[in-house]
């Protein structure tokens, strides 16, 4: 029995010795690797501005100076342990046009810095005359001297005060301009969004002299779909300058008023009309609707005149009345007149 206990004790001692050796070797290896890591130098530096070709609000040279030069990071000189990647990320995010920043050192000792720009969703003009961009997260962004991005314009916006009403207006604006931007037709047709004093919305179109009364953003997609149908089925036939106001606030209705005097479209207006119509003929990506046939040229809406054939000039009976000559829609065909009988 004692011999068995002795064997177990020896086995435990050997296991403990092996464990200590393995742990000691691991610790030594880690300390050695850590020491070599501290002595390693930055091999290369790579700075990339994502979506830099589409939005050019960030200057790569200015970012390099801010994130690299001012922190005295030099290739083959600066040690890896001297680079604080969290500090670089925080510094990059201080730029209002930076939405995301990522920095790290890879196994080849290369320093990577990736910066993502914010995307403007609208250009807003406040009541006090100031102007900013509004991005996809409803954050206000300053204008840039280097680049102007053309997007939906929103005017008469009350100055934001960072309260619940302010956030509500921001979200409504963002919701509306996002819907406009994602639709091929409306992104081409809507030139301006106006915020009314009661925080509702009106739209100014590219084509037509009317104002679109949207109201609030409730069911706004249904409202715009109704307006699109009105454009296609009504204004395409009677003309785009017939109405001064198109009111979408009523359920499943487009109330057009008042009827304004018709006037022929100028060459520029006709050009705009063709441009918008061409867009209307395309498949709308949000609905998958089939493309409609090319509309006929707009004709002025006037009372239809009766078509009367012009009679041949021959002696007629005294009882016959002389027909009134009116413009004919097509080439008139002469009518043979028999004595004592006149064909109109």
PDB file of N, CA and C in Angstrom, residues 211-299:
ATOM      1  N   UNK A 211     -47.655  74.130 -57.323  1.00  0.00           N
ATOM      2  CA  UNK A 211     -47.066  73.765 -56.038  1.00  0.00           C
ATOM      3  C   UNK A 211     -47.771  72.514 -55.527  1.00  0.00           C
ATOM      4  N   UNK A 212     -46.993  71.564 -55.058  1.00  0.00           N
ATOM      5  CA  UNK A 212     -47.549  70.306 -54.563  1.00  0.00           C
ATOM      6  C   UNK A 212     -47.718  70.420 -53.047  1.00  0.00           C
ATOM      7  N   UNK A 213     -48.958  70.344 -52.567  1.00  0.00           N
ATOM      8  CA  UNK A 213     -49.242  70.428 -51.135  1.00  0.00           C
ATOM      9  C   UNK A 213     -49.209  69.001 -50.576  1.00  0.00           C
ATOM     10  N   UNK A 214     -48.131  68.639 -49.919  1.00  0.00           N
ATOM     11  CA  UNK A 214     -47.984  67.287 -49.393  1.00  0.00           C
ATOM     12  C   UNK A 214     -48.620  67.129 -48.014  1.00  0.00           C
ATOM     13  N   UNK A 215     -48.545  68.174 -47.195  1.00  0.00           N
ATOM     14  CA  UNK A 215     -49.001  68.058 -45.810  1.00  0.00           C
ATOM     15  C   UNK A 215     -47.941  67.376 -44.965  1.00  0.00           C
ATOM     16  N   UNK A 216     -48.350  66.513 -44.058  1.00  0.00           N
ATOM     17  CA  UNK A 216     -47.357  65.808 -43.251  1.00  0.00           C
ATOM     18  C   UNK A 216     -46.839  64.584 -44.022  1.00  0.00           C
ATOM     19  N   UNK A 217     -45.946  63.840 -43.385  1.00  0.00           N
ATOM     20  CA  UNK A 217     -45.310  62.716 -44.076  1.00  0.00           C
ATOM     21  C   UNK A 217     -46.081  61.406 -43.930  1.00  0.00           C
ATOM     22  N   UNK A 218     -47.265  61.469 -43.355  1.00  0.00           N
ATOM     23  CA  UNK A 218     -48.088  60.259 -43.232  1.00  0.00           C
ATOM     24  C   UNK A 218     -48.511  59.778 -44.617  1.00  0.00           C
ATOM     25  N   UNK A 219     -48.309  58.497 -44.893  1.00  0.00           N
ATOM     26  CA  UNK A 219     -48.697  57.892 -46.183  1.00  0.00           C
ATOM     27  C   UNK A 219     -48.120  58.671 -47.364  1.00  0.00           C
ATOM     28  N   UNK A 220     -46.916  59.211 -47.213  1.00  0.00           N
ATOM     29  CA  UNK A 220     -46.387  60.062 -48.280  1.00  0.00           C
ATOM     30  C   UNK A 220     -46.106  59.278 -49.564  1.00  0.00           C
ATOM     31  N   UNK A 221     -45.763  58.012 -49.456  1.00  0.00           N
ATOM     32  CA  UNK A 221     -45.539  57.223 -50.668  1.00  0.00           C
ATOM     33  C   UNK A 221     -46.837  57.047 -51.439  1.00  0.00           C
ATOM     34  N   UNK A 222     -47.937  56.791 -50.727  1.00  0.00           N
ATOM     35  CA  UNK A 222     -49.242  56.663 -51.380  1.00  0.00           C
ATOM     36  C   UNK A 222     -49.625  57.991 -52.031  1.00  0.00           C
ATOM     37  N   UNK A 223     -49.357  59.085 -51.348  1.00  0.00           N
ATOM     38  CA  UNK A 223     -49.667  60.414 -51.896  1.00  0.00           C
ATOM     39  C   UNK A 223     -48.908  60.653 -53.200  1.00  0.00           C
ATOM     40  N   UNK A 224     -47.624  60.330 -53.208  1.00  0.00           N
ATOM     41  CA  UNK A 224     -46.820  60.556 -54.409  1.00  0.00           C
ATOM     42  C   UNK A 224     -47.203  59.592 -55.530  1.00  0.00           C
ATOM     43  N   UNK A 225     -47.619  58.377 -55.172  1.00  0.00           N
ATOM     44  CA  UNK A 225     -48.095  57.441 -56.192  1.00  0.00           C
ATOM     45  C   UNK A 225     -49.370  57.969 -56.840  1.00  0.00           C
ATOM     46  N   UNK A 226     -50.255  58.559 -56.030  1.00  0.00           N
ATOM     47  CA  UNK A 226     -51.473  59.159 -56.578  1.00  0.00           C
ATOM     48  C   UNK A 226     -51.133  60.323 -57.506  1.00  0.00           C
ATOM     49  N   UNK A 227     -50.169  61.126 -57.105  1.00  0.00           N
ATOM     50  CA  UNK A 227     -49.761  62.259 -57.935  1.00  0.00           C
ATOM     51  C   UNK A 227     -49.137  61.772 -59.245  1.00  0.00           C
ATOM     52  N   UNK A 228     -48.353  60.713 -59.181  1.00  0.00           N
ATOM     53  CA  UNK A 228     -47.757  60.163 -60.396  1.00  0.00           C
ATOM     54  C   UNK A 228     -48.855  59.712 -61.365  1.00  0.00           C
ATOM     55  N   UNK A 229     -49.870  59.055 -60.839  1.00  0.00           N
ATOM     56  CA  UNK A 229     -50.988  58.627 -61.684  1.00  0.00           C
ATOM     57  C   UNK A 229     -51.705  59.836 -62.279  1.00  0.00           C
ATOM     58  N   UNK A 230     -51.853  60.916 -61.500  1.00  0.00           N
ATOM     59  CA  UNK A 230     -52.493  62.136 -61.996  1.00  0.00           C
ATOM     60  C   UNK A 230     -51.653  62.754 -63.111  1.00  0.00           C
ATOM     61  N   UNK A 231     -50.346  62.792 -62.921  1.00  0.00           N
ATOM     62  CA  UNK A 231     -49.459  63.296 -63.976  1.00  0.00           C
ATOM     63  C   UNK A 231     -49.658  62.503 -65.270  1.00  0.00           C
ATOM     64  N   UNK A 232     -49.623  61.187 -65.148  1.00  0.00           N
ATOM     65  CA  UNK A 232     -49.633  60.323 -66.322  1.00  0.00           C
ATOM     66  C   UNK A 232     -50.985  60.328 -67.033  1.00  0.00           C
ATOM     67  N   UNK A 233     -52.063  60.326 -66.259  1.00  0.00           N
ATOM     68  CA  UNK A 233     -53.388  60.175 -66.857  1.00  0.00           C
ATOM     69  C   UNK A 233     -54.100  61.486 -67.148  1.00  0.00           C
ATOM     70  N   UNK A 234     -53.696  62.570 -66.488  1.00  0.00           N
ATOM     71  CA  UNK A 234     -54.396  63.843 -66.664  1.00  0.00           C
ATOM     72  C   UNK A 234     -53.493  64.908 -67.285  1.00  0.00           C
ATOM     73  N   UNK A 235     -52.412  65.256 -66.595  1.00  0.00           N
ATOM     74  CA  UNK A 235     -51.578  66.350 -67.099  1.00  0.00           C
ATOM     75  C   UNK A 235     -50.913  66.018 -68.419  1.00  0.00           C
ATOM     76  N   UNK A 236     -50.650  64.761 -68.677  1.00  0.00           N
ATOM     77  CA  UNK A 236     -50.079  64.379 -69.966  1.00  0.00           C
ATOM     78  C   UNK A 236     -51.029  64.695 -71.117  1.00  0.00           C
ATOM     79  N   UNK A 237     -52.324  64.767 -70.815  1.00  0.00           N
ATOM     80  CA  UNK A 237     -53.317  65.034 -71.862  1.00  0.00           C
ATOM     81  C   UNK A 237     -53.700  66.505 -71.959  1.00  0.00           C
ATOM     82  N   UNK A 238     -53.821  67.185 -70.814  1.00  0.00           N
ATOM     83  CA  UNK A 238     -54.347  68.557 -70.862  1.00  0.00           C
ATOM     84  C   UNK A 238     -53.254  69.608 -70.741  1.00  0.00           C
ATOM     85  N   UNK A 239     -52.031  69.202 -70.380  1.00  0.00           N
ATOM     86  CA  UNK A 239     -50.948  70.167 -70.229  1.00  0.00           C
ATOM     87  C   UNK A 239     -50.480  70.294 -68.790  1.00  0.00           C
ATOM     88  N   UNK A 240     -49.202  70.580 -68.634  1.00  0.00           N
ATOM     89  CA  UNK A 240     -48.573  70.602 -67.307  1.00  0.00           C
ATOM     90  C   UNK A 240     -48.686  71.968 -66.614  1.00  0.00           C
ATOM     91  N   UNK A 241     -49.231  72.951 -67.298  1.00  0.00           N
ATOM     92  CA  UNK A 241     -49.337  74.291 -66.716  1.00  0.00           C
ATOM     93  C   UNK A 241     -50.792  74.681 -66.466  1.00  0.00           C
ATOM     94  N   UNK A 242     -51.675  73.707 -66.315  1.00  0.00           N
ATOM     95  CA  UNK A 242     -53.090  74.012 -66.170  1.00  0.00           C
ATOM     96  C   UNK A 242     -53.490  74.391 -64.748  1.00  0.00           C
ATOM     97  N   UNK A 243     -52.744  73.894 -63.733  1.00  0.00           N
ATOM     98  CA  UNK A 243     -53.166  74.083 -62.340  1.00  0.00           C
ATOM     99  C   UNK A 243     -52.071  74.763 -61.524  1.00  0.00           C
ATOM    100  N   UNK A 244     -52.517  75.497 -60.540  1.00  0.00           N
ATOM    101  CA  UNK A 244     -51.589  76.232 -59.674  1.00  0.00           C
ATOM    102  C   UNK A 244     -51.233  75.437 -58.416  1.00  0.00           C
ATOM    103  N   UNK A 245     -52.167  74.626 -57.922  1.00  0.00           N
ATOM    104  CA  UNK A 245     -51.944  73.834 -56.710  1.00  0.00           C
ATOM    105  C   UNK A 245     -52.462  72.415 -56.926  1.00  0.00           C
ATOM    106  N   UNK A 246     -51.656  71.449 -56.493  1.00  0.00           N
ATOM    107  CA  UNK A 246     -52.091  70.051 -56.478  1.00  0.00           C
ATOM    108  C   UNK A 246     -52.004  69.590 -55.030  1.00  0.00           C
ATOM    109  N   UNK A 247     -53.149  69.386 -54.414  1.00  0.00           N
ATOM    110  CA  UNK A 247     -53.238  69.093 -52.977  1.00  0.00           C
ATOM    111  C   UNK A 247     -53.366  67.582 -52.768  1.00  0.00           C
ATOM    112  N   UNK A 248     -52.411  67.004 -52.024  1.00  0.00           N
ATOM    113  CA  UNK A 248     -52.384  65.559 -51.796  1.00  0.00           C
ATOM    114  C   UNK A 248     -52.840  65.187 -50.382  1.00  0.00           C
ATOM    115  N   UNK A 249     -53.349  66.131 -49.614  1.00  0.00           N
ATOM    116  CA  UNK A 249     -53.633  65.879 -48.204  1.00  0.00           C
ATOM    117  C   UNK A 249     -54.880  65.021 -47.976  1.00  0.00           C
ATOM    118  N   UNK A 250     -55.702  64.868 -48.989  1.00  0.00           N
ATOM    119  CA  UNK A 250     -56.948  64.125 -48.821  1.00  0.00           C
ATOM    120  C   UNK A 250     -56.736  62.678 -49.247  1.00  0.00           C
ATOM    121  N   UNK A 251     -57.378  61.773 -48.556  1.00  0.00           N
ATOM    122  CA  UNK A 251     -57.159  60.340 -48.754  1.00  0.00           C
ATOM    123  C   UNK A 251     -57.431  59.918 -50.197  1.00  0.00           C
ATOM    124  N   UNK A 252     -56.385  59.371 -50.831  1.00  0.00           N
ATOM    125  CA  UNK A 252     -56.488  58.825 -52.190  1.00  0.00           C
ATOM    126  C   UNK A 252     -57.060  59.819 -53.194  1.00  0.00           C
ATOM    127  N   UNK A 253     -56.750  61.095 -53.013  1.00  0.00           N
ATOM    128  CA  UNK A 253     -57.237  62.120 -53.930  1.00  0.00           C
ATOM    129  C   UNK A 253     -56.113  63.084 -54.289  1.00  0.00           C
ATOM    130  N   UNK A 254     -56.250  63.684 -55.468  1.00  0.00           N
ATOM    131  CA  UNK A 254     -55.419  64.810 -55.865  1.00  0.00           C
ATOM    132  C   UNK A 254     -56.374  65.942 -56.215  1.00  0.00           C
ATOM    133  N   UNK A 255     -56.393  66.976 -55.383  1.00  0.00           N
ATOM    134  CA  UNK A 255     -57.292  68.109 -55.589  1.00  0.00           C
ATOM    135  C   UNK A 255     -56.526  69.194 -56.343  1.00  0.00           C
ATOM    136  N   UNK A 256     -56.935  69.446 -57.577  1.00  0.00           N
ATOM    137  CA  UNK A 256     -56.248  70.410 -58.433  1.00  0.00           C
ATOM    138  C   UNK A 256     -57.020  71.715 -58.447  1.00  0.00           C
ATOM    139  N   UNK A 257     -56.326  72.847 -58.155  1.00  0.00           N
ATOM    140  CA  UNK A 257     -57.005  74.137 -58.140  1.00  0.00           C
ATOM    141  C   UNK A 257     -55.957  75.248 -58.165  1.00  0.00           C
ATOM    142  N   UNK A 258     -56.319  76.490 -58.540  1.00  0.00           N
ATOM    143  CA  UNK A 258     -57.458  76.706 -59.432  1.00  0.00           C
ATOM    144  C   UNK A 258     -57.018  76.496 -60.871  1.00  0.00           C
ATOM    145  N   UNK A 259     -57.967  76.536 -61.780  1.00  0.00           N
ATOM    146  CA  UNK A 259     -57.636  76.398 -63.196  1.00  0.00           C
ATOM    147  C   UNK A 259     -57.111  77.744 -63.689  1.00  0.00           C
ATOM    148  N   UNK A 260     -55.868  77.776 -64.105  1.00  0.00           N
ATOM    149  CA  UNK A 260     -55.250  79.036 -64.534  1.00  0.00           C
ATOM    150  C   UNK A 260     -55.258  79.130 -66.056  1.00  0.00           C
ATOM    151  N   UNK A 261     -55.220  80.363 -66.613  1.00  0.00           N
ATOM    152  CA  UNK A 261     -55.257  80.516 -68.069  1.00  0.00           C
ATOM    153  C   UNK A 261     -54.149  79.711 -68.740  1.00  0.00           C
ATOM    154  N   UNK A 262     -54.502  79.049 -69.815  1.00  0.00           N
ATOM    155  CA  UNK A 262     -53.525  78.236 -70.532  1.00  0.00           C
ATOM    156  C   UNK A 262     -52.651  79.120 -71.406  1.00  0.00           C
ATOM    157  N   UNK A 263     -51.390  78.781 -71.499  1.00  0.00           N
ATOM    158  CA  UNK A 263     -50.499  79.469 -72.423  1.00  0.00           C
ATOM    159  C   UNK A 263     -49.549  78.442 -73.017  1.00  0.00           C
ATOM    160  N   UNK A 264     -49.166  78.643 -74.273  1.00  0.00           N
ATOM    161  CA  UNK A 264     -48.291  77.662 -74.917  1.00  0.00           C
ATOM    162  C   UNK A 264     -46.980  77.531 -74.161  1.00  0.00           C
ATOM    163  N   UNK A 265     -46.436  76.318 -74.118  1.00  0.00           N
ATOM    164  CA  UNK A 265     -45.161  76.077 -73.444  1.00  0.00           C
ATOM    165  C   UNK A 265     -44.017  76.639 -74.264  1.00  0.00           C
ATOM    166  N   UNK A 266     -43.047  77.216 -73.572  1.00  0.00           N
ATOM    167  CA  UNK A 266     -41.854  77.707 -74.247  1.00  0.00           C
ATOM    168  C   UNK A 266     -41.002  76.522 -74.681  1.00  0.00           C
ATOM    169  N   UNK A 267     -39.986  76.791 -75.508  1.00  0.00           N
ATOM    170  CA  UNK A 267     -39.099  75.714 -75.961  1.00  0.00           C
ATOM    171  C   UNK A 267     -38.416  75.041 -74.779  1.00  0.00           C
ATOM    172  N   UNK A 268     -38.015  75.850 -73.799  1.00  0.00           N
ATOM    173  CA  UNK A 268     -37.337  75.287 -72.629  1.00  0.00           C
ATOM    174  C   UNK A 268     -38.287  74.402 -71.829  1.00  0.00           C
ATOM    175  N   UNK A 269     -39.540  74.853 -71.688  1.00  0.00           N
ATOM    176  CA  UNK A 269     -40.517  74.056 -70.947  1.00  0.00           C
ATOM    177  C   UNK A 269     -40.809  72.755 -71.669  1.00  0.00           C
ATOM    178  N   UNK A 270     -40.883  72.819 -73.018  1.00  0.00           N
ATOM    179  CA  UNK A 270     -41.111  71.601 -73.789  1.00  0.00           C
ATOM    180  C   UNK A 270     -39.957  70.634 -73.618  1.00  0.00           C
ATOM    181  N   UNK A 271     -38.742  71.182 -73.589  1.00  0.00           N
ATOM    182  CA  UNK A 271     -37.566  70.328 -73.381  1.00  0.00           C
ATOM    183  C   UNK A 271     -37.624  69.646 -72.018  1.00  0.00           C
ATOM    184  N   UNK A 272     -37.986  70.414 -70.978  1.00  0.00           N
ATOM    185  CA  UNK A 272     -38.120  69.837 -69.637  1.00  0.00           C
ATOM    186  C   UNK A 272     -39.230  68.786 -69.608  1.00  0.00           C
ATOM    187  N   UNK A 273     -40.318  69.081 -70.329  1.00  0.00           N
ATOM    188  CA  UNK A 273     -41.439  68.151 -70.365  1.00  0.00           C
ATOM    189  C   UNK A 273     -41.013  66.816 -70.960  1.00  0.00           C
ATOM    190  N   UNK A 274     -40.297  66.874 -72.081  1.00  0.00           N
ATOM    191  CA  UNK A 274     -39.822  65.638 -72.713  1.00  0.00           C
ATOM    192  C   UNK A 274     -38.900  64.874 -71.778  1.00  0.00           C
ATOM    193  N   UNK A 275     -38.056  65.619 -71.055  1.00  0.00           N
ATOM    194  CA  UNK A 275     -37.093  64.978 -70.130  1.00  0.00           C
ATOM    195  C   UNK A 275     -37.819  64.223 -69.023  1.00  0.00           C
ATOM    196  N   UNK A 276     -38.807  64.885 -68.400  1.00  0.00           N
ATOM    197  CA  UNK A 276     -39.537  64.240 -67.311  1.00  0.00           C
ATOM    198  C   UNK A 276     -40.402  63.109 -67.834  1.00  0.00           C
ATOM    199  N   UNK A 277     -41.002  63.301 -69.016  1.00  0.00           N
ATOM    200  CA  UNK A 277     -41.830  62.241 -69.584  1.00  0.00           C
ATOM    201  C   UNK A 277     -41.001  60.987 -69.874  1.00  0.00           C
ATOM    202  N   UNK A 278     -39.790  61.199 -70.375  1.00  0.00           N
ATOM    203  CA  UNK A 278     -38.929  60.046 -70.652  1.00  0.00           C
ATOM    204  C   UNK A 278     -38.670  59.240 -69.392  1.00  0.00           C
ATOM    205  N   UNK A 279     -38.524  59.950 -68.272  1.00  0.00           N
ATOM    206  CA  UNK A 279     -38.324  59.255 -67.001  1.00  0.00           C
ATOM    207  C   UNK A 279     -39.594  58.509 -66.612  1.00  0.00           C
ATOM    208  N   UNK A 280     -40.754  59.122 -66.874  1.00  0.00           N
ATOM    209  CA  UNK A 280     -42.023  58.482 -66.540  1.00  0.00           C
ATOM    210  C   UNK A 280     -42.222  57.198 -67.339  1.00  0.00           C
ATOM    211  N   UNK A 281     -41.636  57.148 -68.560  1.00  0.00           N
ATOM    212  CA  UNK A 281     -41.817  55.979 -69.410  1.00  0.00           C
ATOM    213  C   UNK A 281     -40.981  54.796 -68.948  1.00  0.00           C
ATOM    214  N   UNK A 282     -39.965  55.043 -68.116  1.00  0.00           N
ATOM    215  CA  UNK A 282     -39.092  53.973 -67.679  1.00  0.00           C
ATOM    216  C   UNK A 282     -39.754  53.172 -66.561  1.00  0.00           C
ATOM    217  N   UNK A 283     -39.222  51.982 -66.309  1.00  0.00           N
ATOM    218  CA  UNK A 283     -39.731  51.176 -65.206  1.00  0.00           C
ATOM    219  C   UNK A 283     -39.351  51.829 -63.895  1.00  0.00           C
ATOM    220  N   UNK A 284     -40.312  52.025 -63.009  1.00  0.00           N
ATOM    221  CA  UNK A 284     -40.031  52.611 -61.707  1.00  0.00           C
ATOM    222  C   UNK A 284     -39.497  51.516 -60.808  1.00  0.00           C
ATOM    223  N   UNK A 285     -38.240  51.627 -60.340  1.00  0.00           N
ATOM    224  CA  UNK A 285     -37.625  50.545 -59.581  1.00  0.00           C
ATOM    225  C   UNK A 285     -38.334  50.203 -58.284  1.00  0.00           C
ATOM    226  N   UNK A 286     -39.053  51.180 -57.702  1.00  0.00           N
ATOM    227  CA  UNK A 286     -39.687  50.893 -56.416  1.00  0.00           C
ATOM    228  C   UNK A 286     -40.990  50.125 -56.565  1.00  0.00           C
ATOM    229  N   UNK A 287     -41.608  50.172 -57.791  1.00  0.00           N
ATOM    230  CA  UNK A 287     -42.867  49.477 -57.986  1.00  0.00           C
ATOM    231  C   UNK A 287     -42.765  48.342 -58.970  1.00  0.00           C
ATOM    232  N   UNK A 288     -41.720  48.384 -59.826  1.00  0.00           N
ATOM    233  CA  UNK A 288     -41.579  47.366 -60.845  1.00  0.00           C
ATOM    234  C   UNK A 288     -42.648  47.477 -61.917  1.00  0.00           C
ATOM    235  N   UNK A 289     -43.239  48.685 -62.077  1.00  0.00           N
ATOM    236  CA  UNK A 289     -44.297  48.860 -63.055  1.00  0.00           C
ATOM    237  C   UNK A 289     -43.737  48.725 -64.466  1.00  0.00           C
ATOM    238  N   UNK A 290     -44.585  48.255 -65.384  1.00  0.00           N
ATOM    239  CA  UNK A 290     -44.160  48.107 -66.774  1.00  0.00           C
ATOM    240  C   UNK A 290     -44.099  49.481 -67.405  1.00  0.00           C
ATOM    241  N   UNK A 291     -43.111  49.703 -68.262  1.00  0.00           N
ATOM    242  CA  UNK A 291     -42.945  51.000 -68.907  1.00  0.00           C
ATOM    243  C   UNK A 291     -44.163  51.302 -69.770  1.00  0.00           C
ATOM    244  N   UNK A 292     -44.633  52.550 -69.710  1.00  0.00           N
ATOM    245  CA  UNK A 292     -45.797  52.930 -70.494  1.00  0.00           C
ATOM    246  C   UNK A 292     -45.351  53.402 -71.857  1.00  0.00           C
ATOM    247  N   UNK A 293     -46.273  53.428 -72.799  1.00  0.00           N
ATOM    248  CA  UNK A 293     -45.932  53.862 -74.146  1.00  0.00           C
ATOM    249  C   UNK A 293     -45.651  55.341 -74.162  1.00  0.00           C
ATOM    250  N   UNK A 294     -44.900  55.773 -75.174  1.00  0.00           N
ATOM    251  CA  UNK A 294     -44.527  57.180 -75.264  1.00  0.00           C
ATOM    252  C   UNK A 294     -45.776  58.028 -75.425  1.00  0.00           C
ATOM    253  N   UNK A 295     -45.974  59.032 -74.563  1.00  0.00           N
ATOM    254  CA  UNK A 295     -47.184  59.852 -74.656  1.00  0.00           C
ATOM    255  C   UNK A 295     -47.158  60.730 -75.892  1.00  0.00           C
ATOM    256  N   UNK A 296     -48.335  61.080 -76.368  1.00  0.00           N
ATOM    257  CA  UNK A 296     -48.427  61.962 -77.514  1.00  0.00           C
ATOM    258  C   UNK A 296     -48.112  63.390 -77.081  1.00  0.00           C
ATOM    259  N   UNK A 297     -47.744  64.266 -78.031  1.00  0.00           N
ATOM    260  CA  UNK A 297     -47.478  65.657 -77.664  1.00  0.00           C
ATOM    261  C   UNK A 297     -48.683  66.270 -76.984  1.00  0.00           C
ATOM    262  N   UNK A 298     -48.408  67.120 -75.978  1.00  0.00           N
ATOM    263  CA  UNK A 298     -49.490  67.742 -75.218  1.00  0.00           C
ATOM    264  C   UNK A 298     -50.258  68.698 -76.111  1.00  0.00           C
ATOM    265  N   UNK A 299     -51.554  68.601 -76.075  1.00  0.00           N
ATOM    266  CA  UNK A 299     -52.418  69.483 -76.863  1.00  0.00           C
ATOM    267  C   UNK A 299     -53.239  70.323 -75.906  1.00  0.00           C
TER     268      UNK A 299
END
